[in-house]
Amino acid sequence: MSTTVISQSSTAYQSRPHSALNRLKGFKPVLWLVPFALFFYLFQLAPMAWVFINSFIYEEAFSLENYIEVLDSAFMLQAFGNSLWLAVWSSLFGLVIATLLVASLRRVDSKIRDGVIAFTNMSSNFSGVPLAFAFIIILGTNGAITLLLKQHGLLGNFDLYGQWGLLIIYVYFQIPLAVLLLYPAFDALSDDWQAAASLLGAKTWQYWSKIALPVLSPALLGTFIILIANAIGAYASVYALTSGNYNVITIRIASLVSGDLFLEPNLAAAISVVLMAMLAFITVINQWLISKSYAGKKSHAKR
């Protein structure tokens, strides 16, 4: 009897270190997250908190004056309007072109597909000042293609440094990002679905409108929102192309924090908060549409 008690106590004593080690092993993933959490706080949460708090400071006192100035300024509202116009239309064009491109990639040889994806990866990193310089050489006032088209009377009063020229640049850098985001989503489509639809008498446009696009709708909506955020936050290409003379919201924020004449960081913080609120609203609408899309799929599957 005593031998049994001693053996049980010794077993319990030996199991305690093992249980402590197991607890320490369970904390290992948390320890690996500490550097990420630190960087996330320093470069994401802390700047956002600073921007939010300082947006309410006007002449060393808490006030809504910065927001009133932003919303009452026709110049600032024009900047928001120009940014939204460029973001929405470039996202729509980029999404449509990328959807057609990715759908076509599923029908070509794997070597061609890999080459296109490699080129897309490379072009997605080609932005900022080099992109603006490339467009100036090609489509600027004395650009190669501009002069060639004007000689044949195919180009009217096109201005690369205006609204439509900026739209072309925005669409250019939206397409690679949309392709990279949509390419994995097309794996959800099965080739057998289109074959089955054609056997039942459905045409190609009916397959895409009734089957493919509803399946892809969450990915399309999510990509669209990411493209809008990407376009609204664009700065280097626009500044290098127009030298800050075109009124978009990123140019206005930069001029208030690094301008040569007047520095108004608190007003820039208020503009940034309004911009974040706009993006948050768009994201909430996007998530609602995605949830409705998933709910529709589930109800259709139950039927």
CSV table of C-alpha atoms in Angstrom, one decimal:
chain,number,residue,atom,x,y,z
A,1,MET,CA,0.0,0.0,0.0
A,2,SER,CA,2.8,2.4,0.9
A,3,THR,CA,4.7,1.5,-2.2
A,4,THR,CA,1.7,2.4,-4.3
A,5,VAL,CA,1.3,5.8,-2.6
A,6,ILE,CA,5.0,6.6,-3.1
A,7,SER,CA,4.9,5.6,-6.8
A,8,GLN,CA,1.7,7.8,-7.3
A,9,SER,CA,3.3,10.8,-5.6
A,10,SER,CA,6.5,10.4,-7.6
A,11,THR,CA,4.5,10.2,-10.8
A,12,ALA,CA,2.6,13.3,-9.9
A,13,TYR,CA,5.8,15.1,-9.1
A,14,GLN,CA,7.3,14.1,-12.4
A,15,SER,CA,4.3,15.2,-14.3
A,16,ARG,CA,4.4,18.8,-12.9
A,17,PRO,CA,7.5,19.9,-14.9
A,18,HIS,CA,6.0,18.4,-18.0
A,19,SER,CA,2.7,20.3,-17.5
A,20,ALA,CA,4.7,23.5,-17.0
A,21,LEU,CA,6.7,22.9,-20.1
A,22,ASN,CA,3.5,22.3,-22.1
A,23,ARG,CA,2.1,25.6,-20.8
A,24,LEU,CA,5.3,27.3,-21.9
A,25,LYS,CA,5.1,25.7,-25.4
A,26,GLY,CA,1.5,26.9,-25.6
A,27,PHE,CA,2.8,30.5,-25.1
A,28,LYS,CA,5.3,30.2,-27.9
A,29,PRO,CA,3.0,31.4,-30.7
A,30,VAL,CA,2.1,34.4,-28.5
A,31,LEU,CA,5.7,35.2,-28.1
A,32,TRP,CA,6.3,35.1,-31.9
A,33,LEU,CA,3.4,37.6,-32.3
A,34,VAL,CA,5.0,40.1,-30.0
A,35,PRO,CA,7.3,41.7,-32.6
A,36,PHE,CA,4.4,41.9,-35.1
A,37,ALA,CA,2.2,43.5,-32.4
A,38,LEU,CA,4.9,46.0,-31.6
A,39,PHE,CA,5.4,47.0,-35.2
A,40,PHE,CA,1.6,47.1,-35.8
A,41,TYR,CA,1.3,49.5,-32.8
A,42,LEU,CA,4.2,51.7,-33.7
A,43,PHE,CA,3.4,52.1,-37.5
A,44,GLN,CA,-0.4,51.6,-37.5
A,45,LEU,CA,-2.2,52.3,-34.3
A,46,ALA,CA,0.0,55.0,-32.9
A,47,PRO,CA,0.0,57.2,-36.0
A,48,MET,CA,-3.8,56.7,-36.4
A,49,ALA,CA,-4.3,57.7,-32.8
A,50,TRP,CA,-2.0,60.8,-33.2
A,51,VAL,CA,-3.9,61.8,-36.4
A,52,PHE,CA,-7.3,61.4,-34.7
A,53,ILE,CA,-6.4,63.3,-31.6
A,54,ASN,CA,-4.6,66.1,-33.4
A,55,SER,CA,-7.5,66.6,-35.9
A,56,PHE,CA,-9.5,68.1,-33.0
A,57,ILE,CA,-6.7,70.6,-32.0
A,58,TYR,CA,-7.2,74.1,-33.3
A,59,GLU,CA,-5.0,76.9,-32.0
A,60,GLU,CA,-3.9,74.7,-29.0
A,61,ALA,CA,-7.5,73.9,-28.0
A,62,PHE,CA,-9.9,71.1,-28.7
A,63,SER,CA,-12.3,72.1,-31.4
A,64,LEU,CA,-14.2,71.0,-34.5
A,65,GLU,CA,-12.9,74.0,-36.4
A,66,ASN,CA,-10.6,71.8,-38.6
A,67,TYR,CA,-13.5,69.7,-39.8
A,68,ILE,CA,-15.6,72.8,-40.4
A,69,GLU,CA,-12.9,74.3,-42.5
A,70,VAL,CA,-12.5,71.1,-44.5
A,71,LEU,CA,-16.3,70.7,-45.1
A,72,ASP,CA,-16.8,74.4,-45.9
A,73,SER,CA,-13.9,74.7,-48.3
A,74,ALA,CA,-14.9,74.2,-52.0
A,75,PHE,CA,-11.2,73.6,-52.8
A,76,MET,CA,-11.0,70.7,-50.3
A,77,LEU,CA,-14.3,69.3,-51.5
A,78,GLN,CA,-13.1,69.4,-55.1
A,79,ALA,CA,-10.0,67.4,-54.0
A,80,PHE,CA,-12.2,64.8,-52.5
A,81,GLY,CA,-14.4,64.7,-55.6
A,82,ASN,CA,-11.4,64.4,-58.0
A,83,SER,CA,-9.9,61.6,-55.9
A,84,LEU,CA,-13.2,59.7,-55.7
A,85,TRP,CA,-13.8,60.2,-59.5
A,86,LEU,CA,-10.3,58.8,-60.3
A,87,ALA,CA,-10.6,56.0,-57.8
A,88,VAL,CA,-14.0,54.7,-58.8
A,89,TRP,CA,-13.6,54.9,-62.5
A,90,SER,CA,-10.0,53.5,-62.5
A,91,SER,CA,-11.2,50.7,-60.2
A,92,LEU,CA,-14.1,49.8,-62.5
A,93,PHE,CA,-12.0,49.8,-65.7
A,94,GLY,CA,-9.1,48.0,-64.0
A,95,LEU,CA,-11.5,45.4,-62.5
A,96,VAL,CA,-13.2,44.7,-65.9
A,97,ILE,CA,-9.9,44.4,-67.8
A,98,ALA,CA,-8.4,42.2,-65.1
A,99,THR,CA,-11.4,40.0,-65.0
A,100,LEU,CA,-11.3,39.5,-68.8
A,101,LEU,CA,-7.5,38.9,-68.6
A,102,VAL,CA,-7.7,36.3,-65.8
A,103,ALA,CA,-10.6,34.5,-67.5
A,104,SER,CA,-8.5,34.3,-70.7
A,105,LEU,CA,-5.5,33.0,-68.7
A,106,ARG,CA,-7.4,29.9,-67.8
A,107,ARG,CA,-7.7,29.0,-71.4
A,108,VAL,CA,-4.0,29.4,-72.5
A,109,ASP,CA,-0.9,27.3,-72.2
A,110,SER,CA,0.7,27.1,-68.7
A,111,LYS,CA,4.0,28.7,-70.0
A,112,ILE,CA,2.1,31.7,-71.4
A,113,ARG,CA,0.1,31.9,-68.2
A,114,ASP,CA,3.3,31.9,-66.0
A,115,GLY,CA,4.8,34.5,-68.2
A,116,VAL,CA,1.8,36.8,-67.9
A,117,ILE,CA,1.7,36.4,-64.2
A,118,ALA,CA,5.5,37.1,-63.9
A,119,PHE,CA,5.0,40.3,-66.0
A,120,THR,CA,2.1,41.2,-63.8
A,121,ASN,CA,4.2,40.8,-60.7
A,122,MET,CA,6.8,43.0,-62.2
A,123,SER,CA,4.5,45.7,-63.5
A,124,SER,CA,2.6,45.9,-60.1
A,125,ASN,CA,5.8,47.2,-58.6
A,126,PHE,CA,6.4,49.7,-61.4
A,127,SER,CA,4.8,52.8,-60.0
A,128,GLY,CA,5.5,56.3,-58.6
A,129,VAL,CA,8.0,58.5,-60.3
A,130,PRO,CA,9.3,55.9,-62.8
A,131,LEU,CA,5.8,55.2,-64.0
A,132,ALA,CA,5.1,59.0,-64.4
A,133,PHE,CA,8.3,59.4,-66.3
A,134,ALA,CA,7.5,56.5,-68.6
A,135,PHE,CA,4.1,58.0,-69.4
A,136,ILE,CA,5.6,61.4,-70.0
A,137,ILE,CA,8.0,59.8,-72.6
A,138,ILE,CA,5.2,57.9,-74.3
A,139,LEU,CA,2.1,60.1,-73.9
A,140,GLY,CA,3.4,63.5,-72.9
A,141,THR,CA,3.1,66.6,-74.9
A,142,ASN,CA,6.1,65.6,-77.0
A,143,GLY,CA,5.7,61.9,-76.3
A,144,ALA,CA,6.5,59.3,-79.0
A,145,ILE,CA,3.0,57.9,-79.3
A,146,THR,CA,1.4,61.4,-78.9
A,147,LEU,CA,3.4,62.8,-81.9
A,148,LEU,CA,2.7,59.7,-84.0
A,149,LEU,CA,-1.0,59.9,-83.4
A,150,LYS,CA,-1.2,63.6,-84.0
A,151,GLN,CA,0.6,63.2,-87.3
A,152,HIS,CA,-2.2,60.9,-88.5
A,153,GLY,CA,-4.9,63.0,-87.0
A,154,LEU,CA,-5.9,60.4,-84.5
A,155,LEU,CA,-5.4,62.4,-81.3
A,156,GLY,CA,-7.2,65.6,-80.5
A,157,ASN,CA,-6.7,67.7,-77.4
A,158,PHE,CA,-5.5,64.9,-75.2
A,159,ASP,CA,-3.7,66.1,-72.1
A,160,LEU,CA,-1.7,63.6,-70.1
A,161,TYR,CA,-1.5,66.1,-67.2
A,162,GLY,CA,-5.2,66.5,-66.9
A,163,GLN,CA,-8.1,64.4,-65.6
A,164,TRP,CA,-8.2,61.8,-68.5
A,165,GLY,CA,-4.4,61.4,-68.5
A,166,LEU,CA,-4.4,60.7,-64.8
A,167,LEU,CA,-7.2,58.2,-65.3
A,168,ILE,CA,-5.1,56.3,-67.8
A,169,ILE,CA,-2.2,56.1,-65.3
A,170,TYR,CA,-4.5,55.0,-62.6
A,171,VAL,CA,-6.0,52.3,-64.7
A,172,TYR,CA,-2.5,51.1,-65.6
A,173,PHE,CA,-1.4,50.5,-62.1
A,174,GLN,CA,-4.8,49.1,-61.0
A,175,ILE,CA,-4.8,46.3,-63.6
A,176,PRO,CA,-1.8,44.3,-62.2
A,177,LEU,CA,-3.1,44.5,-58.6
A,178,ALA,CA,-6.5,43.3,-59.7
A,179,VAL,CA,-5.0,40.4,-61.7
A,180,LEU,CA,-3.0,39.3,-58.7
A,181,LEU,CA,-6.0,39.5,-56.4
A,182,LEU,CA,-8.5,37.8,-58.8
A,183,TYR,CA,-6.2,35.0,-60.2
A,184,PRO,CA,-6.7,32.7,-57.1
A,185,ALA,CA,-10.4,33.4,-57.0
A,186,PHE,CA,-10.9,31.9,-60.4
A,187,ASP,CA,-9.8,28.5,-59.0
A,188,ALA,CA,-13.4,28.3,-57.5
A,189,LEU,CA,-14.8,27.9,-61.0
A,190,SER,CA,-14.9,24.4,-62.4
A,191,ASP,CA,-14.6,23.7,-66.1
A,192,ASP,CA,-17.3,21.1,-65.7
A,193,TRP,CA,-19.8,23.8,-64.8
A,194,GLN,CA,-19.6,25.5,-68.2
A,195,ALA,CA,-19.7,22.1,-70.0
A,196,ALA,CA,-22.8,21.2,-68.0
A,197,ALA,CA,-24.4,24.5,-68.7
A,198,SER,CA,-23.8,24.2,-72.4
A,199,LEU,CA,-25.3,20.7,-72.4
A,200,LEU,CA,-28.4,22.2,-70.8
A,201,GLY,CA,-28.6,24.8,-73.6
A,202,ALA,CA,-27.1,27.8,-71.8
A,203,LYS,CA,-25.0,30.2,-73.9
A,204,THR,CA,-21.7,31.6,-72.8
A,205,TRP,CA,-23.1,34.9,-71.6
A,206,GLN,CA,-25.7,33.0,-69.6
A,207,TYR,CA,-23.1,30.9,-67.9
A,208,TRP,CA,-21.1,33.9,-66.9
A,209,SER,CA,-24.2,35.9,-65.7
A,210,LYS,CA,-26.0,33.1,-63.9
A,211,ILE,CA,-23.1,31.0,-62.6
A,212,ALA,CA,-19.6,32.3,-62.8
A,213,LEU,CA,-20.1,36.0,-61.8
A,214,PRO,CA,-22.3,35.1,-58.8
A,215,VAL,CA,-19.6,32.7,-57.6
A,216,LEU,CA,-16.9,35.3,-58.1
A,217,SER,CA,-19.0,38.2,-56.7
A,218,PRO,CA,-17.3,38.2,-53.2
A,219,ALA,CA,-13.9,38.3,-54.8
A,220,LEU,CA,-14.9,41.0,-57.3
A,221,LEU,CA,-16.4,43.2,-54.6
A,222,GLY,CA,-13.4,42.8,-52.3
A,223,THR,CA,-11.0,43.5,-55.1
A,224,PHE,CA,-13.0,46.6,-56.1
A,225,ILE,CA,-12.7,48.0,-52.5
A,226,ILE,CA,-9.0,47.3,-52.4
A,227,LEU,CA,-8.5,49.1,-55.8
A,228,ILE,CA,-10.5,52.1,-54.6
A,229,ALA,CA,-8.3,52.4,-51.5
A,230,ASN,CA,-5.2,51.9,-53.6
A,231,ALA,CA,-6.2,54.7,-56.0
A,232,ILE,CA,-7.3,57.2,-53.3
A,233,GLY,CA,-3.9,56.7,-51.6
A,234,ALA,CA,-1.8,57.2,-54.7
A,235,TYR,CA,0.5,60.2,-54.4
A,236,ALA,CA,3.9,59.8,-56.0
A,237,SER,CA,2.7,59.3,-59.6
A,238,VAL,CA,0.3,62.2,-59.5
A,239,TYR,CA,2.8,64.5,-57.9
A,240,ALA,CA,5.6,63.6,-60.3
A,241,LEU,CA,3.3,64.0,-63.3
A,242,THR,CA,1.5,67.2,-62.3
A,243,SER,CA,4.0,68.7,-59.9
A,244,GLY,CA,1.2,69.0,-57.4
A,245,ASN,CA,-1.0,71.2,-59.6
A,246,TYR,CA,-3.8,68.7,-59.9
A,247,ASN,CA,-6.2,68.9,-57.0
A,248,VAL,CA,-6.4,65.5,-55.3
A,249,ILE,CA,-6.7,64.8,-51.6
A,250,THR,CA,-3.2,63.2,-51.2
A,251,ILE,CA,-1.6,66.3,-52.7
A,252,ARG,CA,-3.6,68.5,-50.3
A,253,ILE,CA,-2.5,66.5,-47.3
A,254,ALA,CA,1.1,66.6,-48.4
A,255,SER,CA,1.1,70.3,-49.0
A,256,LEU,CA,-0.2,70.9,-45.5
A,257,VAL,CA,2.5,68.8,-43.8
A,258,SER,CA,5.5,69.5,-46.1
A,259,GLY,CA,4.7,72.7,-47.9
A,260,ASP,CA,7.1,75.6,-48.3
A,261,LEU,CA,4.8,78.4,-47.1
A,262,PHE,CA,2.2,77.2,-44.5
A,263,LEU,CA,2.3,74.1,-42.4
A,264,GLU,CA,-1.0,73.0,-40.9
A,265,PRO,CA,-0.6,69.4,-39.7
A,266,ASN,CA,-3.8,69.5,-37.6
A,267,LEU,CA,-5.8,70.4,-40.7
A,268,ALA,CA,-4.1,67.6,-42.6
A,269,ALA,CA,-5.0,65.3,-39.8
A,270,ALA,CA,-8.7,66.3,-40.1
A,271,ILE,CA,-8.6,65.6,-43.8
A,272,SER,CA,-7.0,62.2,-43.2
A,273,VAL,CA,-9.7,61.3,-40.6
A,274,VAL,CA,-12.5,62.3,-43.1
A,275,LEU,CA,-10.7,60.2,-45.8
A,276,MET,CA,-10.4,57.2,-43.4
A,277,ALA,CA,-14.1,57.6,-42.5
A,278,MET,CA,-15.0,57.5,-46.2
A,279,LEU,CA,-12.9,54.3,-46.7
A,280,ALA,CA,-14.4,52.7,-43.6
A,281,PHE,CA,-17.9,53.5,-44.9
A,282,ILE,CA,-17.1,52.0,-48.3
A,283,THR,CA,-15.6,48.9,-46.6
A,284,VAL,CA,-18.7,48.4,-44.5
A,285,ILE,CA,-21.0,48.6,-47.5
A,286,ASN,CA,-18.7,46.1,-49.3
A,287,GLN,CA,-18.8,43.6,-46.4
A,288,TRP,CA,-22.6,43.9,-46.3
A,289,LEU,CA,-22.8,43.2,-50.0
A,290,ILE,CA,-20.4,40.2,-49.6
A,291,SER,CA,-22.5,38.8,-46.7
A,292,LYS,CA,-25.7,39.2,-48.8
A,293,SER,CA,-23.9,37.4,-51.6
A,294,TYR,CA,-22.9,34.5,-49.3
A,295,ALA,CA,-26.4,34.3,-47.9
A,296,GLY,CA,-27.9,34.1,-51.3
A,297,LYS,CA,-25.5,31.3,-52.2
A,298,LYS,CA,-26.4,29.3,-49.1
A,299,SER,CA,-30.2,29.7,-49.7
A,300,HIS,CA,-29.7,28.7,-53.3
A,301,ALA,CA,-27.7,25.6,-52.2
A,302,LYS,CA,-30.4,24.5,-49.8
A,303,ARG,CA,-32.9,24.6,-52.6
